[in-house]
Coordinates of C-alpha atoms in Angstrom, one line a residue:
M1 CA -0.1 0.1 0.3
A2 CA 1.5 3.5 -0.8
K3 CA 2.4 5.3 2.2
C4 CA 1.6 8.7 0.3
D5 CA -0.6 10.1 -2.5
L6 CA 0.8 12.5 -5.2
S7 CA -1.3 15.2 -7.4
I8 CA 0.0 17.5 -9.9
E9 CA -1.3 21.0 -10.7
L10 CA -0.3 22.9 -13.7
A11 CA -0.2 26.9 -13.4
E12 CA -1.7 27.3 -17.1
G13 CA -4.3 25.0 -16.0
A14 CA -6.1 22.0 -18.0
N15 CA -6.1 22.0 -21.9
F16 CA -3.2 24.6 -22.1
L17 CA -0.8 24.6 -25.4
Y18 CA 2.4 24.9 -24.9
E19 CA 5.2 26.0 -27.4
G20 CA 8.3 23.9 -27.5
G21 CA 11.0 25.0 -25.9
G22 CA 8.9 27.1 -23.5
T23 CA 8.3 26.3 -19.9
V24 CA 5.8 24.6 -17.9
R25 CA 5.3 25.7 -14.1
G26 CA 3.0 24.2 -11.4
K27 CA 3.1 22.1 -7.9
V28 CA 3.3 18.8 -6.7
R29 CA 1.0 17.9 -3.8
V30 CA 2.1 14.8 -1.6
N31 CA -0.6 13.4 1.1
V32 CA 0.7 11.2 3.4
D33 CA -1.2 8.6 4.9
Q34 CA 2.4 7.2 7.0
D35 CA 5.8 8.3 8.0
V36 CA 7.9 7.7 4.9
K37 CA 11.6 8.1 4.0
C38 CA 11.9 10.1 0.7
S39 CA 15.2 9.3 -1.3
G40 CA 13.9 11.8 -3.7
L41 CA 10.6 13.5 -5.4
V42 CA 11.1 13.8 -8.9
V43 CA 9.6 15.4 -11.3
E44 CA 10.0 15.1 -15.1
S45 CA 9.1 16.5 -18.7
V46 CA 8.5 13.8 -20.9
W47 CA 6.8 12.2 -24.0
K48 CA 5.3 9.0 -25.2
T49 CA 3.9 7.2 -27.9
H50 CA 0.4 5.0 -27.6
G51 CA -1.6 3.3 -30.1
R52 CA -0.9 0.3 -32.0
G53 CA 2.6 0.6 -32.5
N54 CA 5.3 -0.1 -29.8
V55 CA 5.8 2.6 -27.1
T56 CA 8.3 4.6 -27.7
S57 CA 9.3 7.4 -25.1
G58 CA 11.7 10.1 -24.1
T59 CA 12.8 12.5 -21.3
F60 CA 13.2 16.4 -21.8
A61 CA 14.2 17.4 -18.2
S62 CA 14.1 16.0 -14.6
T63 CA 14.7 17.9 -11.2
T64 CA 14.6 16.1 -7.9
L65 CA 12.2 18.5 -5.4
F66 CA 12.6 16.8 -2.0
Q67 CA 14.9 14.4 -0.2
G68 CA 14.5 13.7 3.5
E69 CA 11.3 12.5 5.5
W70 CA 7.5 12.9 5.7
V71 CA 5.3 12.4 8.9
A72 CA 2.1 10.8 8.6
G73 CA -1.1 13.4 7.9
Q74 CA 1.4 16.1 6.5
V75 CA 0.1 18.0 3.1
V76 CA 3.2 19.6 1.4
E77 CA 3.5 20.8 -1.7
Y78 CA 6.5 21.7 -4.1
P79 CA 6.6 23.9 -6.8
F80 CA 8.6 23.2 -9.9
E81 CA 9.4 24.6 -13.3
L82 CA 10.5 22.5 -16.4
P83 CA 11.4 23.4 -20.0
V84 CA 9.3 21.9 -22.6
G85 CA 10.5 19.7 -25.2
D86 CA 10.6 20.9 -28.8
W87 CA 10.0 17.4 -30.3
P88 CA 8.3 15.3 -31.3
P89 CA 5.2 17.3 -31.3
S90 CA 1.9 16.3 -29.8
Y91 CA 0.2 14.1 -32.4
H92 CA -3.7 12.2 -31.7
G93 CA -4.3 10.2 -34.8
H94 CA -5.7 6.9 -35.8
Y95 CA -3.0 4.3 -35.2
L96 CA -0.6 6.1 -33.6
N97 CA -0.5 8.7 -30.8
V98 CA 2.2 11.3 -28.8
D99 CA 1.6 13.0 -26.2
H100 CA 3.7 14.8 -23.5
Y101 CA 3.5 14.6 -19.7
I102 CA 4.7 15.8 -16.7
D103 CA 5.6 13.2 -14.3
A104 CA 6.1 12.8 -10.6
R105 CA 7.3 10.0 -8.6
V106 CA 8.5 9.2 -5.0
K107 CA 11.4 7.1 -4.5
I108 CA 11.1 5.0 -1.5
P109 CA 13.3 2.4 -0.5
W110 CA 12.5 -1.0 -0.8
G111 CA 8.8 0.0 -1.3
F112 CA 6.0 0.9 -4.0
D113 CA 7.0 4.5 -5.7
P114 CA 4.1 6.2 -5.9
K115 CA 3.3 8.3 -9.0
A116 CA 1.3 11.1 -10.5
S117 CA 1.1 12.0 -14.3
V118 CA -0.8 15.1 -16.2
P119 CA -0.9 15.3 -20.1
I120 CA 0.1 18.4 -21.7
L121 CA -0.3 19.4 -25.5
M122 CA 3.0 20.8 -27.3
R123 CA 3.1 22.7 -30.3
P124 CA 6.7 23.2 -32.0
T125 CA 8.1 26.7 -32.8
C126 CA 11.8 25.2 -33.9
G127 CA 12.9 25.3 -37.4
P128 CA 13.0 22.5 -39.8
E129 CA 16.9 22.1 -38.8
A130 CA 16.1 21.7 -35.2
A131 CA 13.0 18.8 -35.9
V132 CA 14.8 15.6 -34.9
T133 CA 13.3 13.6 -37.7
K134 CA 15.5 11.2 -39.5
K135 CA 15.2 11.0 -43.6
A136 CA 14.6 7.5 -44.6
P137 CA 17.0 5.9 -46.8
S138 CA 16.1 6.1 -50.7
R139 CA 14.9 2.7 -51.9
S140 CA 18.0 2.3 -54.1
V141 CA 19.8 2.4 -51.0
F142 CA 17.8 -0.5 -49.5
A143 CA 18.1 -2.5 -53.0
G144 CA 21.6 -2.0 -53.1
I145 CA 22.1 -3.1 -49.5
F146 CA 19.4 -6.3 -50.0
I147 CA 21.4 -7.3 -53.3
G148 CA 24.7 -7.0 -51.6
V149 CA 23.7 -9.6 -48.7
F150 CA 21.8 -11.6 -51.0
L151 CA 24.5 -12.0 -53.3
M152 CA 27.1 -12.9 -50.3
I153 CA 24.3 -15.4 -48.8
W154 CA 23.8 -17.2 -52.1
C155 CA 27.5 -17.3 -53.2
S156 CA 28.3 -19.1 -49.7
G157 CA 25.4 -21.4 -50.2
F158 CA 26.7 -22.0 -53.9
M159 CA 29.9 -23.4 -52.7
F160 CA 29.0 -25.3 -49.9
F161 CA 26.4 -27.0 -51.8
M162 CA 29.0 -27.6 -54.7
V163 CA 31.2 -29.6 -52.1
Q164 CA 28.4 -31.1 -50.5
N165 CA 26.1 -32.3 -52.7
P166 CA 26.3 -31.0 -56.5
F167 CA 22.7 -32.1 -57.2
S168 CA 21.5 -29.5 -54.8
L169 CA 22.8 -27.0 -57.3
I170 CA 19.7 -27.0 -58.9
C171 CA 17.6 -25.5 -55.8
V172 CA 20.4 -23.1 -55.1
G173 CA 20.2 -22.1 -58.7
I174 CA 16.6 -21.2 -58.2
F175 CA 16.7 -18.3 -56.2
P176 CA 19.0 -15.7 -58.2
V177 CA 16.4 -17.2 -61.2
L178 CA 13.4 -15.8 -59.1
F179 CA 15.1 -12.8 -58.3
A180 CA 16.4 -12.1 -61.9
V181 CA 12.8 -12.4 -62.9
G182 CA 11.6 -10.4 -60.1
Y183 CA 13.8 -7.3 -61.1
A184 CA 13.3 -7.8 -64.5
I185 CA 9.3 -7.5 -64.4
K186 CA 9.6 -4.5 -62.0
V187 CA 12.2 -2.5 -63.4
L188 CA 13.7 -3.6 -66.7
L189 CA 10.4 -4.4 -68.7
P190 CA 8.7 -0.8 -67.9
K191 CA 12.3 0.7 -69.1
Y192 CA 12.5 -1.2 -72.0
L193 CA 9.2 0.8 -73.1
L194 CA 9.5 3.8 -71.6
G195 CA 13.3 4.3 -71.5
E196 CA 14.8 6.5 -68.7
V197 CA 12.2 8.2 -67.1
V198 CA 13.0 11.6 -64.9
Y199 CA 10.5 12.3 -62.0
E200 CA 11.7 15.1 -59.6
V201 CA 10.1 17.3 -57.2
S202 CA 11.2 20.4 -55.1
P203 CA 11.4 21.3 -52.1
T204 CA 11.4 17.8 -50.4
V205 CA 11.5 19.7 -47.0
V206 CA 8.4 21.9 -46.9
A207 CA 6.1 23.4 -44.0
P208 CA 2.2 23.0 -43.6
G209 CA 0.5 25.0 -46.5
D210 CA 3.7 25.2 -48.7
Q211 CA 3.4 24.3 -52.7
V212 CA 5.7 21.2 -53.7
K213 CA 6.5 21.7 -58.0
G214 CA 8.3 19.0 -59.9
E215 CA 7.9 17.6 -63.5
L216 CA 7.8 14.3 -65.4
V217 CA 9.7 13.8 -68.5
L218 CA 9.4 11.1 -70.6
R219 CA 10.6 9.8 -74.0
P220 CA 9.5 6.6 -75.0
R221 CA 11.8 4.5 -76.9
K222 CA 8.5 2.8 -78.8
N223 CA 5.2 3.7 -78.9
V224 CA 3.1 3.3 -75.7
N225 CA -0.1 3.0 -75.0
V226 CA -0.9 3.8 -71.6
N227 CA -4.4 3.7 -69.5
A228 CA -3.5 6.9 -67.3
I229 CA -0.3 8.3 -65.7
T230 CA -1.8 9.6 -62.2
L231 CA -0.2 11.3 -59.1
N232 CA -1.1 10.3 -55.7
F233 CA -0.2 12.3 -52.7
E234 CA -0.9 11.0 -49.4
A235 CA 0.2 10.7 -45.9
R236 CA -0.2 7.8 -43.8
E237 CA 0.6 6.4 -40.4
V238 CA 2.9 3.2 -40.1
C239 CA 3.1 1.6 -36.6
V240 CA 4.9 -1.6 -35.8
S241 CA 3.8 -3.7 -33.1
G242 CA 6.0 -6.9 -31.5
S243 CA 9.1 -8.3 -32.9
G244 CA 10.5 -11.3 -35.0
S245 CA 8.0 -13.9 -36.1
N246 CA 5.2 -12.0 -33.9
K247 CA 5.8 -8.4 -35.8
T248 CA 2.8 -6.8 -37.3
T249 CA 2.5 -3.7 -39.6
H250 CA -0.3 -1.5 -39.1
K251 CA -0.8 1.2 -42.0
H252 CA -3.5 3.9 -42.0
V253 CA -3.8 6.6 -44.7
F254 CA -5.3 9.7 -43.3
F255 CA -5.1 12.1 -46.7
E256 CA -5.0 11.2 -49.9
R257 CA -5.5 13.1 -53.0
T258 CA -5.1 11.7 -56.8
T259 CA -4.4 13.9 -59.8
E260 CA -4.5 12.0 -63.2
L261 CA -2.0 13.7 -65.5
Q262 CA -2.7 12.1 -68.7
S263 CA -5.8 10.0 -69.7
A264 CA -5.7 7.0 -71.9
T265 CA -3.4 7.7 -74.6
T266 CA -0.6 6.6 -77.1
L267 CA 3.0 8.0 -76.2
A268 CA 4.6 8.5 -79.4
A269 CA 8.2 6.8 -79.7
G270 CA 11.2 9.3 -79.3
Q271 CA 8.6 12.3 -78.6
E272 CA 9.7 14.2 -75.4
R273 CA 6.9 14.8 -73.1
R274 CA 6.7 17.1 -70.2
F275 CA 4.2 17.0 -67.4
P276 CA 4.4 19.6 -64.4
I277 CA 3.6 18.3 -61.2
L278 CA 2.2 20.6 -58.4
V279 CA 0.8 19.4 -54.9
T280 CA 0.0 22.0 -52.2
L281 CA -0.3 20.6 -48.5
P282 CA -2.9 21.2 -46.2
E283 CA -2.5 24.1 -43.6
D284 CA -3.1 21.7 -40.8
A285 CA -1.2 19.1 -42.2
P286 CA 0.5 17.1 -39.2
Y287 CA 4.4 16.9 -39.2
T288 CA 6.6 13.9 -40.5
L289 CA 7.7 11.4 -37.7
D290 CA 10.2 9.1 -37.7
L291 CA 10.3 7.5 -34.6
P292 CA 11.0 3.9 -33.5
S293 CA 8.2 1.4 -34.7
N294 CA 5.9 4.7 -35.2
D295 CA 6.2 6.6 -38.4
L296 CA 3.9 9.4 -40.2
I297 CA 4.9 9.6 -43.9
W298 CA 4.2 12.2 -46.6
A299 CA 4.9 10.9 -49.9
T300 CA 3.7 11.3 -53.7
T301 CA 3.8 8.3 -55.8
L302 CA 3.9 8.6 -59.9
R303 CA 2.2 5.6 -61.6
I304 CA 2.3 5.1 -65.5
D305 CA -0.2 2.5 -66.0
I306 CA 0.5 0.4 -68.8
P307 CA -2.2 -2.2 -70.1
R308 CA -1.0 -5.9 -70.3
W309 CA 2.6 -4.7 -68.9
P310 CA 4.3 -3.8 -65.4
D311 CA 3.7 -0.2 -64.4
W312 CA 6.4 1.9 -63.9
S313 CA 6.0 3.7 -60.4
K314 CA 8.1 5.9 -58.0
E315 CA 7.8 7.3 -54.9
I316 CA 9.2 10.7 -53.7
A317 CA 8.9 11.1 -49.6
L318 CA 8.4 14.7 -48.5
Q319 CA 9.4 16.2 -45.1
V320 CA 6.9 18.4 -43.6
L321 CA 8.9 20.3 -40.5
P322 CA 8.2 23.3 -38.6
S323 CA 9.0 26.2 -40.4
G324 CA 10.3 28.3 -37.4
K325 CA 8.1 31.3 -38.6
P326 CA 5.6 32.8 -36.3
M327 CA 1.9 30.9 -36.4
E328 CA -0.2 32.8 -38.4
R329 CA -2.6 30.0 -39.8
P330 CA -4.0 27.1 -38.0
V331 CA -1.3 24.8 -35.7
P332 CA -0.6 21.9 -37.3
S333 CA 0.3 18.3 -36.1
I334 CA -1.6 18.7 -32.9
A335 CA -4.3 16.2 -33.6
Q336 CA -4.7 13.9 -37.0
P337 CA -5.9 16.4 -40.1
A338 CA -9.5 17.5 -39.1
V339 CA -11.5 20.5 -39.6
R340 CA -10.7 23.0 -37.0
D341 CA -14.4 24.4 -36.5
N342 CA -14.0 26.2 -33.0
A343 CA -12.8 29.3 -32.1
D344 CA -10.4 27.8 -29.6
G345 CA -8.6 26.2 -32.7
I346 CA -8.7 22.4 -31.1
T347 CA -10.2 19.3 -32.7
F348 CA -12.6 16.7 -31.0
A349 CA -9.8 14.1 -31.6
E350 CA -7.8 16.3 -29.0
T351 CA -10.6 16.6 -26.5
A352 CA -11.7 12.9 -26.8
N353 CA -7.9 11.7 -26.1
H354 CA -7.5 14.0 -22.9
L355 CA -11.0 13.1 -21.5
W356 CA -10.2 9.6 -21.9
S357 CA -6.9 10.0 -20.0
L358 CA -8.4 11.4 -17.1
R359 CA -11.4 9.4 -17.1
D360 CA -10.5 7.9 -13.8
E361 CA -9.4 11.0 -12.2
P362 CA -12.7 13.0 -11.3
E363 CA -11.6 16.3 -10.1
Q364 CA -9.4 16.7 -13.4
L365 CA -12.1 15.1 -15.6
A366 CA -14.5 17.9 -14.3
T367 CA -12.4 20.6 -15.0
L368 CA -11.7 19.6 -18.5
V369 CA -15.2 19.1 -19.2
D370 CA -16.0 22.9 -17.9
A371 CA -13.4 24.0 -20.1
V372 CA -14.8 22.4 -23.5
T373 CA -18.6 22.7 -22.5
G374 CA -19.9 24.9 -25.4
L375 CA -17.3 24.3 -27.9
S376 CA -18.6 23.2 -31.1
F377 CA -17.2 20.5 -33.0
R378 CA -17.0 18.4 -36.1
I379 CA -17.5 14.8 -34.5
E380 CA -17.3 11.1 -35.8
A381 CA -19.2 8.6 -33.6
F382 CA -20.2 5.1 -33.7
V383 CA -23.9 4.6 -32.8
E384 CA -24.7 2.1 -30.0
R385 CA -28.3 2.4 -29.2
R386 CA -31.3 4.6 -28.7
L387 CA -32.4 5.5 -25.3
L388 CA -36.0 6.2 -24.3
Y389 CA -35.3 9.5 -22.4
A390 CA -38.4 11.8 -22.0
G391 CA -37.8 15.5 -22.3
D392 CA -38.7 16.3 -18.7
E393 CA -36.0 13.7 -17.5
D394 CA -33.1 15.5 -19.5
P395 CA -33.0 19.3 -19.6
H396 CA -30.8 18.5 -23.0
V397 CA -33.3 16.5 -24.8
F398 CA -34.6 18.7 -27.9
K399 CA -38.3 18.8 -28.3
D400 CA -39.7 15.4 -30.4
G401 CA -36.1 14.2 -30.1
Y402 CA -34.2 11.8 -28.3
A403 CA -31.0 10.7 -26.9
V404 CA -28.5 8.2 -28.6
W405 CA -25.7 6.3 -26.5
A406 CA -22.5 6.0 -28.8
H407 CA -18.7 6.2 -28.6
Y408 CA -15.9 7.7 -30.4
G409 CA -13.4 5.6 -32.4
D410 CA -10.0 5.7 -30.5
P411 CA -9.9 6.0 -28.1
P412 CA -13.7 4.9 -27.5
L413 CA -14.9 7.7 -25.3
P414 CA -18.7 7.0 -24.5
L415 CA -20.8 9.8 -25.6
V416 CA -24.8 10.8 -25.4
L417 CA -26.0 12.3 -28.4
Y418 CA -29.2 14.4 -28.1
V419 CA -30.4 14.4 -31.6
P420 CA -33.2 16.9 -32.9
H421 CA -36.1 15.9 -34.5
Q422 CA -35.0 16.7 -38.0
L423 CA -32.0 14.3 -37.8
A424 CA -34.3 11.5 -36.2
D425 CA -34.5 10.0 -39.7
D426 CA -30.7 10.0 -40.6
F427 CA -30.3 8.0 -37.3
E428 CA -32.9 5.3 -37.9
Q429 CA -31.0 4.6 -41.0
I430 CA -28.0 4.5 -40.0
G431 CA -28.5 2.0 -37.2
R432 CA -25.4 1.1 -35.3
D433 CA -22.8 2.5 -37.9
R434 CA -20.5 5.4 -37.9
W435 CA -21.9 9.0 -37.8
V436 CA -20.1 12.3 -38.8
G437 CA -21.9 15.6 -38.2
Q438 CA -21.7 18.9 -35.8
G439 CA -22.2 18.8 -32.4
T440 CA -21.7 21.1 -29.2
I441 CA -20.6 19.7 -25.7
V442 CA -23.1 20.6 -22.8
G443 CA -21.8 18.4 -20.0
W444 CA -20.9 15.1 -18.5
D445 CA -23.1 12.0 -17.4
D446 CA -21.8 11.3 -14.0
R447 CA -24.1 8.1 -13.8
H448 CA -22.9 6.7 -17.1
R449 CA -19.6 8.4 -17.2
R450 CA -20.4 9.7 -21.2
L451 CA -19.7 13.0 -22.5
Q452 CA -22.8 14.6 -23.5
I453 CA -23.0 16.7 -26.7
K454 CA -26.1 18.3 -28.6
L455 CA -26.2 18.0 -32.1
D456 CA -26.5 21.0 -34.3
T457 CA -29.8 21.5 -35.9
E458 CA -28.7 23.5 -38.6

């Protein structure tokens, strides 16, 4: 049993948005239940991932507030001031979430260490040179490494089997043949028709809202029929869970835009064709993340669709990083791209994640609910069942309307949706499927532990 209880109170209050490199202030309160010897009351500024991928974390700063003894019945407070890290930024997505925390821990010799933690939101203000993100090696580098390793293994096996069992040379020889066939299908056959294809974009290091320009240059060796030439611009989360034989990769594309550069046509042999490339990043584009087991990737993929022939394709990754300039547009990367449709500039994804993290802390939960009550959001929910509420039993129910139990996707925050009469038919048709619309937070149902949302009538 813990000999003391910890709680953390931030000076700026709940739901405050901290800038990277800034300072977070607050105090740690210790309620002492029994006499205890403390070898260190430590408070830290940290970050941690959660979601489908393996957990990755880091510590920005740590300080010891107290060492000594406490007496049963004491209630003591210790103020602190810690720097806020500037990378990685807070991010709340589908499979990947990155959160910043202020953690406190009491080190008790030969005993259980009491702990406390509160989440904070952080937006980076650094420039691209300070963002800790690694540029992924190009595919040609990976291909070179793979070919080199493959040839070393194959040559070793070839020599071994040649000495031990000449008949096994047939089996060993199959592997390079299969590899050569795969390479020919993927690379050589498209090149045979198209010749050298030049596809470039610039810049590859950009900020949210920036434009990326480029060009595709073709000079086919032969007349080539194509179904289409398309440019796919997407952002995806790639999270890896487990390792070894239990390793699983989870991918989720949360932004995608496809542009057709050329419809079905015939490319004449020897005739140069040029196609300009232009893509614009969303103003609220989240930043590129390259964390162990957890990645957020922006990329453009150009594909030449050749009927009855292997397609030509090439992907170019973009590094979306902070510009270092003052924020004059919606703050990116606080949450997955979503409509930021209230004056406070936050999304329902952020709100749901913080409410979920505080679901077992009634006082902090009540404070956060009070802070967001009255805010309107674009909401996505999965319907559970209709309630038989009468208007007099719940003041939030619309006249001739009703209430619906639902939940948010990830995290599965329980919700009560108050449905106006004009939306009744829509909900009857939805059944238990996904609903998307506009709503305003009106409170918290303590009995059923659900966030109350009144759907907009317009």
